[in-house]
């Protein structure tokens, strides 16, 4: 196989706070690449001009600690003063070899200000201070010496992160990329379902995807569903230039990241039961359906209805949720919001929940649903195809917009302990977790299939459309218990 280089731009941009979604998947890839001993793998970043720069030894050491979660993070500190939290955030930034991206600015501002919804004067002031510090640090940093650019190595294969694809597609740097490129395709949701994202994000996504289809030799898709959508998009864009498309399902990875932590032998008692939904709070994730379900079930089930714990960062287009809560203030006793959690705290929620819900309208993979099964937690999922794939066909499936069916399913889970026990047993006996190293090995196998004589981007003849992941877990295609509308 050609020399392999891995782009570490995304974790450096993300910074030392718990990764979610796409950053968690790409961080897992980098973590496993760092642990590989032979053949050696090179690591680089893409600078603002779109050029690759190899990491030096000090930067590699920082990267190892970053992806292993060993660095201080802007979490906790609820009893600390505003100044103490601000100084902690600035010290984290000062210790980094590169400037973090805007998402770290927002997370650090939430930590400093205590404003989870990313709104208000205190939050804006905190974010401004953090970005001013970043600007001053960037001005004072010594110019980095030029290094080898692996993107210009015709004998190399380079992984480009989603962050770097965004930069390169936006700035279109001079000089063609000479290496073979592979990228991870997480979804095409902003193209297929633009109503779930803002117009600016949708435009950027269309541009980035077009660049990937034109310049990638291999597109690694996180699910069969995503691979099908990518194939359709590639054929519609240019039937004569279709990159090799492969599937490497990423599993979940959270449980592995906290595997060395001691956990209680028994689940805690004496506190109210809760149902968990771990997801960014945004319109696509369909939280409004759960609000309506809990609103209907509170008077029916009373104390038998567990608290709904919504674990995730506030994202965008959630005004309907705020309005619904304002119109039904009694729900505040039954719905809790948790955000800015460490991986260990999130793992505890998965261990302690009665069951989970995942009503998302559409997903590229369904990381949160897979995380549930990793911890043996039953999860009620929507009929989004990738969620069935992520849960290996083992969990009950309910139409994403069918409030009555969701009421029936949640009520059954709350009142039928035997049914929940059967679901837990099904997970224990039939679920096959996807380990990080297997995910990485599958990607390496796909990269090796490019071969030393791959024609690259100069070829305009169609290439093979897809390769199946060699380590696909068993259980896919199993029966899917479904809930339909019922009269109540």
Coordinates of C-alpha atoms in Angstrom, one line a residue:
X1 CA 0.0 0.0 0.0
X2 CA 1.1 3.6 -0.6
X3 CA 2.4 5.7 2.2
X4 CA -0.6 6.7 4.4
X5 CA -1.1 10.2 5.9
X6 CA -3.8 11.2 8.3
X7 CA -5.2 14.7 8.6
X8 CA -5.5 15.7 12.3
X9 CA -7.0 19.2 11.6
X10 CA -10.5 18.4 13.0
X11 CA -9.4 17.4 16.6
X12 CA -7.1 20.4 16.7
X13 CA -10.0 22.6 15.7
X14 CA -12.4 20.9 18.0
X15 CA -10.1 21.2 21.0
X16 CA -10.0 19.4 24.3
X17 CA -13.7 18.9 25.1
X18 CA -15.8 15.7 24.6
X19 CA -16.2 15.0 20.9
X20 CA -19.7 14.2 19.5
X21 CA -21.0 13.1 16.2
X22 CA -18.6 13.6 13.3
X23 CA -15.7 14.7 15.6
X24 CA -16.1 11.5 17.7
X25 CA -15.8 9.3 14.6
X26 CA -12.8 11.1 13.1
X27 CA -11.1 11.3 16.5
X28 CA -11.5 7.5 16.8
X29 CA -9.8 7.1 13.4
X30 CA -6.9 9.3 14.4
X31 CA -6.5 7.6 17.8
X32 CA -6.2 4.1 16.2
X33 CA -3.8 5.5 13.5
X34 CA -1.6 6.8 16.3
X35 CA -1.6 3.4 18.0
X36 CA -0.6 1.6 14.9
X37 CA 3.1 0.6 14.9
X38 CA 3.7 -0.7 11.4
X39 CA 3.8 0.3 8.7
X40 CA 4.3 3.9 9.9
X41 CA 1.6 6.5 9.3
X42 CA 2.3 10.2 8.9
X43 CA 0.1 13.0 10.5
X44 CA -0.4 16.5 9.2
X45 CA -2.8 19.4 9.4
X46 CA -4.2 21.6 6.6
X47 CA -3.3 25.3 7.1
X48 CA -5.6 28.2 6.3
X49 CA -4.2 28.4 2.8
X50 CA -5.1 24.8 2.1
X51 CA -1.6 23.4 2.3
X52 CA -0.6 20.3 4.2
X53 CA 2.0 20.6 7.0
X54 CA 3.5 17.6 8.8
X55 CA 3.3 17.6 12.6
X56 CA 6.5 17.8 14.6
X57 CA 7.2 15.6 17.7
X58 CA 5.8 18.1 20.2
X59 CA 2.6 18.5 18.2
X60 CA 2.3 14.7 17.9
X61 CA 2.6 14.3 21.7
X62 CA -0.1 16.9 22.2
X63 CA -2.3 15.2 19.6
X64 CA -2.0 11.8 21.5
X65 CA -3.1 13.4 24.7
X66 CA -5.9 15.3 23.0
X67 CA -7.5 12.2 21.3
X68 CA -7.0 10.1 24.5
X69 CA -8.9 12.7 26.5
X70 CA -5.9 13.4 28.8
X71 CA -5.9 17.2 28.6
X72 CA -7.9 19.6 30.8
X73 CA -11.3 20.4 29.5
X74 CA -13.8 23.3 30.0
X75 CA -16.3 21.2 31.9
X76 CA -17.5 21.2 35.5
X77 CA -16.6 24.2 37.6
X78 CA -20.1 25.0 38.7
X79 CA -19.0 26.3 42.0
X80 CA -16.1 28.4 40.6
X81 CA -16.2 32.1 40.0
X82 CA -16.5 33.6 36.6
X83 CA -12.9 34.7 36.6
X84 CA -11.7 31.3 37.7
X85 CA -13.6 29.6 34.8
X86 CA -12.3 32.2 32.3
X87 CA -8.7 31.7 33.4
X88 CA -9.1 27.9 33.0
X89 CA -10.4 28.3 29.5
X90 CA -7.6 30.6 28.6
X91 CA -4.9 28.3 30.0
X92 CA -6.3 25.4 27.9
X93 CA -6.0 27.6 24.8
X94 CA -2.5 28.8 25.8
X95 CA -1.2 25.2 26.1
X96 CA -2.3 24.2 22.6
X97 CA 0.1 24.3 19.6
X98 CA -2.7 25.5 17.3
X99 CA -5.7 27.8 17.5
X100 CA -8.9 26.0 18.2
X101 CA -12.0 26.5 16.0
X102 CA -15.2 28.3 16.6
X103 CA -17.0 25.3 18.2
X104 CA -14.4 25.4 21.1
X105 CA -15.0 29.1 21.4
X106 CA -18.7 28.5 21.9
X107 CA -18.2 25.5 24.3
X108 CA -15.7 27.5 26.3
X109 CA -18.0 30.5 26.5
X110 CA -20.8 28.2 27.7
X111 CA -18.5 26.9 30.4
X112 CA -17.4 30.4 31.4
X113 CA -20.8 32.0 31.3
X114 CA -23.0 29.1 32.3
X115 CA -25.4 29.9 29.4
X116 CA -26.3 26.5 27.8
X117 CA -28.4 28.0 25.0
X118 CA -25.5 30.1 23.7
X119 CA -27.5 33.3 24.2
X120 CA -27.4 36.4 26.4
X121 CA -25.0 39.2 27.2
X122 CA -22.8 37.1 29.5
X123 CA -22.3 34.4 26.9
X124 CA -21.5 36.9 24.1
X125 CA -19.0 38.7 26.4
X126 CA -17.3 35.4 27.3
X127 CA -17.1 34.4 23.6
X128 CA -15.6 37.8 22.7
X129 CA -12.9 37.6 25.4
X130 CA -12.0 34.1 24.3
X131 CA -11.7 35.1 20.6
X132 CA -9.7 38.2 21.5
X133 CA -7.3 35.9 23.4
X134 CA -7.0 33.6 20.4
X135 CA -6.3 36.5 18.1
X136 CA -3.5 37.9 20.4
X137 CA -2.0 34.4 20.7
X138 CA -2.1 33.9 16.9
X139 CA -0.3 37.3 16.4
X140 CA 2.4 36.4 18.9
X141 CA 3.0 32.9 17.7
X142 CA 6.2 32.3 15.8
X143 CA 5.8 31.5 12.2
X144 CA 5.8 27.7 11.7
X145 CA 8.6 26.4 9.5
X146 CA 7.5 25.0 6.2
X147 CA 7.4 21.2 6.1
X148 CA 6.7 18.5 3.6
X149 CA 3.2 18.7 2.1
X150 CA 1.8 15.2 1.8
X151 CA -1.0 16.4 -0.4
X152 CA 1.7 17.0 -3.1
X153 CA 3.1 13.5 -2.8
X154 CA 1.9 11.5 -5.8
X155 CA 3.0 8.3 -4.1
X156 CA 0.8 8.9 -1.0
X157 CA -2.8 8.3 0.2
X158 CA -4.1 11.1 2.4
X159 CA -7.2 11.2 4.6
X160 CA -8.8 14.6 4.6
X161 CA -10.9 15.5 7.5
X162 CA -14.3 17.2 7.2
X163 CA -12.7 20.4 8.5
X164 CA -10.0 20.4 5.8
X165 CA -12.5 19.6 3.1
X166 CA -14.4 22.7 4.1
X167 CA -11.3 24.9 4.0
X168 CA -10.0 23.6 0.7
X169 CA -13.4 23.7 -1.0
X170 CA -14.0 27.2 0.1
X171 CA -10.6 28.7 -0.7
X172 CA -9.6 26.6 -3.7
X173 CA -5.9 26.9 -3.2
X174 CA -3.6 27.2 -6.2
X175 CA -2.0 23.9 -7.3
X176 CA -3.7 20.6 -7.8
X177 CA -3.6 17.9 -5.1
X178 CA -1.3 15.2 -6.3
X179 CA -1.9 12.4 -3.8
X180 CA -4.8 10.0 -3.7
X181 CA -7.4 11.4 -1.3
X182 CA -10.0 9.6 0.8
X183 CA -12.7 11.2 2.9
X184 CA -15.5 10.0 5.2
X185 CA -19.0 10.7 4.1
X186 CA -21.1 11.0 7.2
X187 CA -24.4 12.0 5.5
X188 CA -26.0 14.1 2.7
X189 CA -28.7 15.4 5.0
X190 CA -28.3 19.2 4.1
X191 CA -28.7 18.2 0.4
X192 CA -31.6 15.7 0.8
X193 CA -33.4 17.5 3.6
X194 CA -32.4 21.2 3.5
X195 CA -35.4 22.1 5.7
X196 CA -33.4 20.8 8.7
X197 CA -30.4 23.2 8.3
X198 CA -29.9 26.9 7.7
X199 CA -29.5 28.1 4.1
X200 CA -25.9 29.2 4.7
X201 CA -24.9 25.7 6.0
X202 CA -26.7 24.0 3.2
X203 CA -24.8 26.1 0.5
X204 CA -21.5 25.3 2.1
X205 CA -22.4 21.6 2.3
X206 CA -23.3 21.4 -1.3
X207 CA -20.0 23.1 -2.2
X208 CA -18.0 20.7 0.0
X209 CA -19.7 17.6 -1.3
X210 CA -19.1 18.7 -4.9
X211 CA -15.4 19.0 -4.0
X212 CA -15.3 15.6 -2.5
X213 CA -17.0 13.9 -5.4
X214 CA -14.6 15.6 -7.8
X215 CA -11.3 15.1 -5.9
X216 CA -11.6 12.0 -3.8
X217 CA -10.4 8.6 -5.0
X218 CA -12.3 6.9 -2.2
X219 CA -15.4 7.9 -0.2
X220 CA -15.8 5.9 3.0
X221 CA -19.5 6.0 4.0
X222 CA -20.6 5.4 7.6
X223 CA -23.6 3.4 6.6
X224 CA -25.3 1.6 3.7
X225 CA -27.9 4.3 3.7
X226 CA -25.3 7.0 3.3
X227 CA -23.5 5.0 0.7
X228 CA -26.7 4.7 -1.4
X229 CA -27.3 8.5 -1.2
X230 CA -23.7 9.2 -2.1
X231 CA -23.8 6.9 -5.1
X232 CA -26.9 8.6 -6.4
X233 CA -25.4 12.0 -5.9
X234 CA -22.1 11.0 -7.6
X235 CA -23.9 9.6 -10.6
X236 CA -26.1 12.7 -10.9
X237 CA -23.1 15.0 -10.7
X238 CA -20.8 13.2 -13.2
X239 CA -21.4 9.6 -14.3
X240 CA -18.0 9.5 -15.9
X241 CA -16.1 10.4 -12.7
X242 CA -17.5 8.3 -9.8
X243 CA -15.1 7.7 -6.9
X244 CA -14.8 4.3 -5.3
X245 CA -17.5 4.1 -2.6
X246 CA -17.1 1.9 0.5
X247 CA -18.9 1.3 3.8
X248 CA -17.2 1.3 7.2
X249 CA -19.7 1.5 10.0
X250 CA -18.2 3.4 13.0
X251 CA -19.9 1.8 15.9
X252 CA -20.1 4.2 18.9
X253 CA -16.7 4.3 20.7
X254 CA -17.9 6.0 23.9
X255 CA -17.8 2.8 26.0
X256 CA -14.2 2.1 24.9
X257 CA -13.1 5.6 25.9
X258 CA -14.3 5.1 29.5
X259 CA -13.4 1.4 29.7
X260 CA -10.6 1.9 32.3
X261 CA -12.9 3.9 34.7
X262 CA -14.3 2.0 37.7
X263 CA -18.1 1.9 37.7
X264 CA -20.5 1.0 40.6
X265 CA -21.3 -2.7 40.8
X266 CA -25.0 -1.8 41.2
X267 CA -27.3 0.8 39.6
X268 CA -28.2 3.6 42.0
X269 CA -31.5 3.5 43.8
X270 CA -33.7 6.0 45.6
X271 CA -34.0 8.5 42.8
X272 CA -36.6 9.0 40.1
X273 CA -36.3 6.8 37.0
X274 CA -35.4 8.6 33.7
X275 CA -35.5 8.0 30.0
X276 CA -32.5 9.3 28.0
X277 CA -32.2 11.0 24.6
X278 CA -28.6 11.9 23.8
X279 CA -28.5 14.3 20.8
X280 CA -27.8 17.8 19.8
X281 CA -31.0 19.9 20.4
X282 CA -32.0 20.9 16.8
X283 CA -35.0 20.5 14.6
X284 CA -33.8 17.4 12.8
X285 CA -33.6 15.4 16.0
X286 CA -37.3 15.7 16.5
X287 CA -37.4 16.6 20.2
X288 CA -40.8 18.3 19.7
X289 CA -42.3 14.8 19.2
X290 CA -41.1 13.8 22.7
X291 CA -42.4 16.9 24.2
X292 CA -45.9 16.1 22.8
X293 CA -45.6 12.5 23.9
X294 CA -44.7 13.4 27.5
X295 CA -47.5 16.1 27.5
X296 CA -50.0 13.4 26.6
X297 CA -48.7 10.7 29.0
X298 CA -48.2 12.8 32.1
X299 CA -51.9 12.7 33.0
X300 CA -52.2 9.0 31.9
X301 CA -49.2 7.4 33.7
X302 CA -48.6 9.9 36.5
X303 CA -45.6 8.7 38.6
X304 CA -45.0 5.7 36.3
X305 CA -43.8 8.1 33.6
X306 CA -40.0 8.6 34.1
X307 CA -38.3 11.9 33.7
X308 CA -37.2 12.7 30.1
X309 CA -33.5 13.6 30.2
X310 CA -32.3 15.4 27.1
X311 CA -28.6 15.2 26.9
X312 CA -26.8 17.4 24.3
X313 CA -25.8 20.8 23.3
X314 CA -28.2 23.4 22.1
X315 CA -27.9 23.7 18.3
X316 CA -30.2 25.6 16.0
X317 CA -33.9 25.9 15.0
X318 CA -35.3 25.0 18.4
X319 CA -37.7 27.8 18.8
X320 CA -40.7 25.5 18.6
X321 CA -39.4 23.6 21.7
X322 CA -39.0 26.8 23.7
X323 CA -42.5 27.9 22.7
X324 CA -44.0 24.5 23.6
X325 CA -42.3 24.5 27.0
X326 CA -43.6 28.1 27.6
X327 CA -47.1 27.0 26.7
X328 CA -46.9 23.9 29.0
X329 CA -44.9 24.9 32.0
X330 CA -46.0 21.8 33.9
X331 CA -43.6 19.8 31.7
X332 CA -40.6 21.4 33.5
X333 CA -41.1 18.9 36.3
X334 CA -40.9 16.0 33.8
X335 CA -38.2 17.1 31.3
X336 CA -34.6 17.9 32.1
X337 CA -31.8 19.3 30.0
X338 CA -28.2 18.2 30.4
X339 CA -25.2 19.6 28.5
X340 CA -21.5 20.1 28.6
X341 CA -20.9 16.6 30.1
X342 CA -17.7 14.7 30.2
X343 CA -17.6 11.2 28.6
X344 CA -17.7 9.6 32.0
X345 CA -20.8 11.5 33.0
X346 CA -22.5 10.6 29.7
X347 CA -21.6 6.9 30.2
X348 CA -23.2 7.0 33.6
X349 CA -26.4 8.2 32.1
X350 CA -26.4 5.3 29.6
X351 CA -25.8 2.9 32.5
X352 CA -28.6 4.3 34.7
X353 CA -31.4 5.1 32.3
X354 CA -34.5 2.8 32.2
X355 CA -34.5 3.0 28.4
X356 CA -33.7 5.5 25.6
X357 CA -35.6 7.1 22.8
X358 CA -34.2 8.2 19.4
X359 CA -37.0 9.8 17.3
X360 CA -34.7 11.6 14.8
X361 CA -36.2 12.4 11.4
X362 CA -33.1 11.3 9.5
X363 CA -29.6 10.2 10.3
X364 CA -26.4 9.4 8.5
X365 CA -25.5 6.7 11.0
X366 CA -27.1 7.2 14.5
X367 CA -24.2 7.4 16.9
X368 CA -26.4 7.9 19.9
X369 CA -28.5 4.8 19.1
X370 CA -25.4 2.7 18.8
X371 CA -24.1 4.0 22.1
X372 CA -27.3 2.8 23.8
X373 CA -26.7 -0.8 22.6
X374 CA -23.1 -0.6 23.6
X375 CA -24.2 -0.1 27.2
X376 CA -27.0 -2.7 26.9
X377 CA -29.7 0.0 27.0
X378 CA -32.9 -0.6 25.0
X379 CA -33.7 2.3 22.7
X380 CA -36.9 3.1 20.8
X381 CA -35.9 4.3 17.4
X382 CA -37.6 6.1 14.5
X383 CA -38.0 4.6 11.1
X384 CA -34.9 6.4 9.7
X385 CA -33.1 3.6 7.8
X386 CA -29.7 4.3 9.2
X387 CA -31.0 3.9 12.8
X388 CA -32.1 0.4 12.0
X389 CA -28.7 -0.2 10.6
X390 CA -26.9 1.2 13.6
X391 CA -29.0 -0.9 16.0
X392 CA -28.6 -4.0 13.8
X393 CA -32.3 -4.5 13.4
X394 CA -32.8 -5.3 17.1
X395 CA -34.8 -2.4 18.5
X396 CA -38.5 -1.4 18.2
X397 CA -39.1 1.0 15.3
X398 CA -41.7 3.7 15.3
X399 CA -42.6 6.2 12.5
X400 CA -40.8 9.5 13.2
X401 CA -43.9 11.7 12.9
X402 CA -46.5 9.3 14.5
X403 CA -47.2 10.8 17.9
X404 CA -49.8 8.2 18.8
X405 CA -47.5 5.3 18.0
X406 CA -44.7 6.9 20.1
X407 CA -47.2 7.3 23.0
X408 CA -48.0 3.6 22.8
X409 CA -44.4 2.5 22.6
X410 CA -43.3 4.7 25.5
X411 CA -46.2 3.7 27.6
X412 CA -45.4 0.0 27.0
X413 CA -41.8 0.5 28.0
X414 CA -42.9 2.4 31.2
X415 CA -45.4 -0.2 32.3
X416 CA -44.1 -3.6 31.0
X417 CA -40.8 -4.5 32.7
X418 CA -40.8 -7.9 31.0
X419 CA -40.7 -6.3 27.6
X420 CA -37.8 -4.1 28.6
X421 CA -36.0 -7.2 30.0
X422 CA -36.6 -9.0 26.7
X423 CA -35.0 -6.1 24.8
X424 CA -32.0 -6.1 27.2
X425 CA -31.6 -9.8 26.7
X426 CA -31.8 -9.4 22.9
X427 CA -29.0 -6.8 23.1
X428 CA -26.9 -9.1 25.4
X429 CA -27.2 -12.1 23.1
X430 CA -27.3 -10.7 19.6
X431 CA -25.8 -7.2 19.5
X432 CA -22.3 -7.1 18.0
X433 CA -20.3 -4.0 19.0
X434 CA -18.0 -2.5 16.4
X435 CA -14.7 -1.7 18.0
X436 CA -12.5 1.2 17.1
X437 CA -9.7 -1.0 15.9
X438 CA -12.1 -2.9 13.6
X439 CA -13.5 0.4 12.2
X440 CA -9.9 1.5 11.5
X441 CA -8.9 -1.8 10.0
X442 CA -11.9 -1.8 7.7
X443 CA -10.9 1.7 6.4
X444 CA -7.3 0.5 5.9
X445 CA -8.5 -2.4 3.9
X446 CA -10.5 -0.1 1.7
X447 CA -7.6 2.2 1.3
X448 CA -5.3 -0.7 0.3
X449 CA -7.8 -1.6 -2.4
X450 CA -6.9 1.6 -4.2
X451 CA -3.7 -0.1 -5.2
X452 CA -0.3 1.3 -6.4
X453 CA -1.7 1.9 -9.9
X454 CA -4.9 3.7 -9.0
X455 CA -5.7 6.1 -11.9
X456 CA -6.6 8.9 -9.5
X457 CA -8.5 12.0 -10.4
X458 CA -7.2 12.1 -14.0
X459 CA -9.4 9.2 -15.0
X460 CA -12.9 9.8 -16.2
X461 CA -14.1 6.3 -16.7
X462 CA -16.5 4.9 -14.1
X463 CA -15.0 3.1 -11.1
X464 CA -16.6 0.3 -9.1
X465 CA -19.4 1.8 -7.1
X466 CA -19.1 0.2 -3.7
X467 CA -17.3 -2.3 -1.5
X468 CA -18.9 -4.0 1.4
X469 CA -17.2 -3.5 4.8
X470 CA -15.3 -6.7 5.6
X471 CA -16.0 -6.6 9.3
X472 CA -19.8 -5.9 9.1
X473 CA -21.3 -7.1 12.4
X474 CA -23.9 -9.8 12.4
X475 CA -27.5 -9.1 13.2
X476 CA -28.3 -6.7 10.3
X477 CA -31.6 -7.4 8.8
X478 CA -33.1 -9.0 11.9
X479 CA -36.7 -8.5 12.7
X480 CA -37.7 -4.9 13.6
X481 CA -40.6 -4.6 16.1
X482 CA -42.7 -1.8 14.8
X483 CA -45.4 0.4 16.5
X484 CA -48.2 1.8 14.4
X485 CA -51.0 4.2 15.2
X486 CA -53.4 3.0 17.9
X487 CA -56.7 4.5 19.0
X488 CA -56.6 5.8 22.6

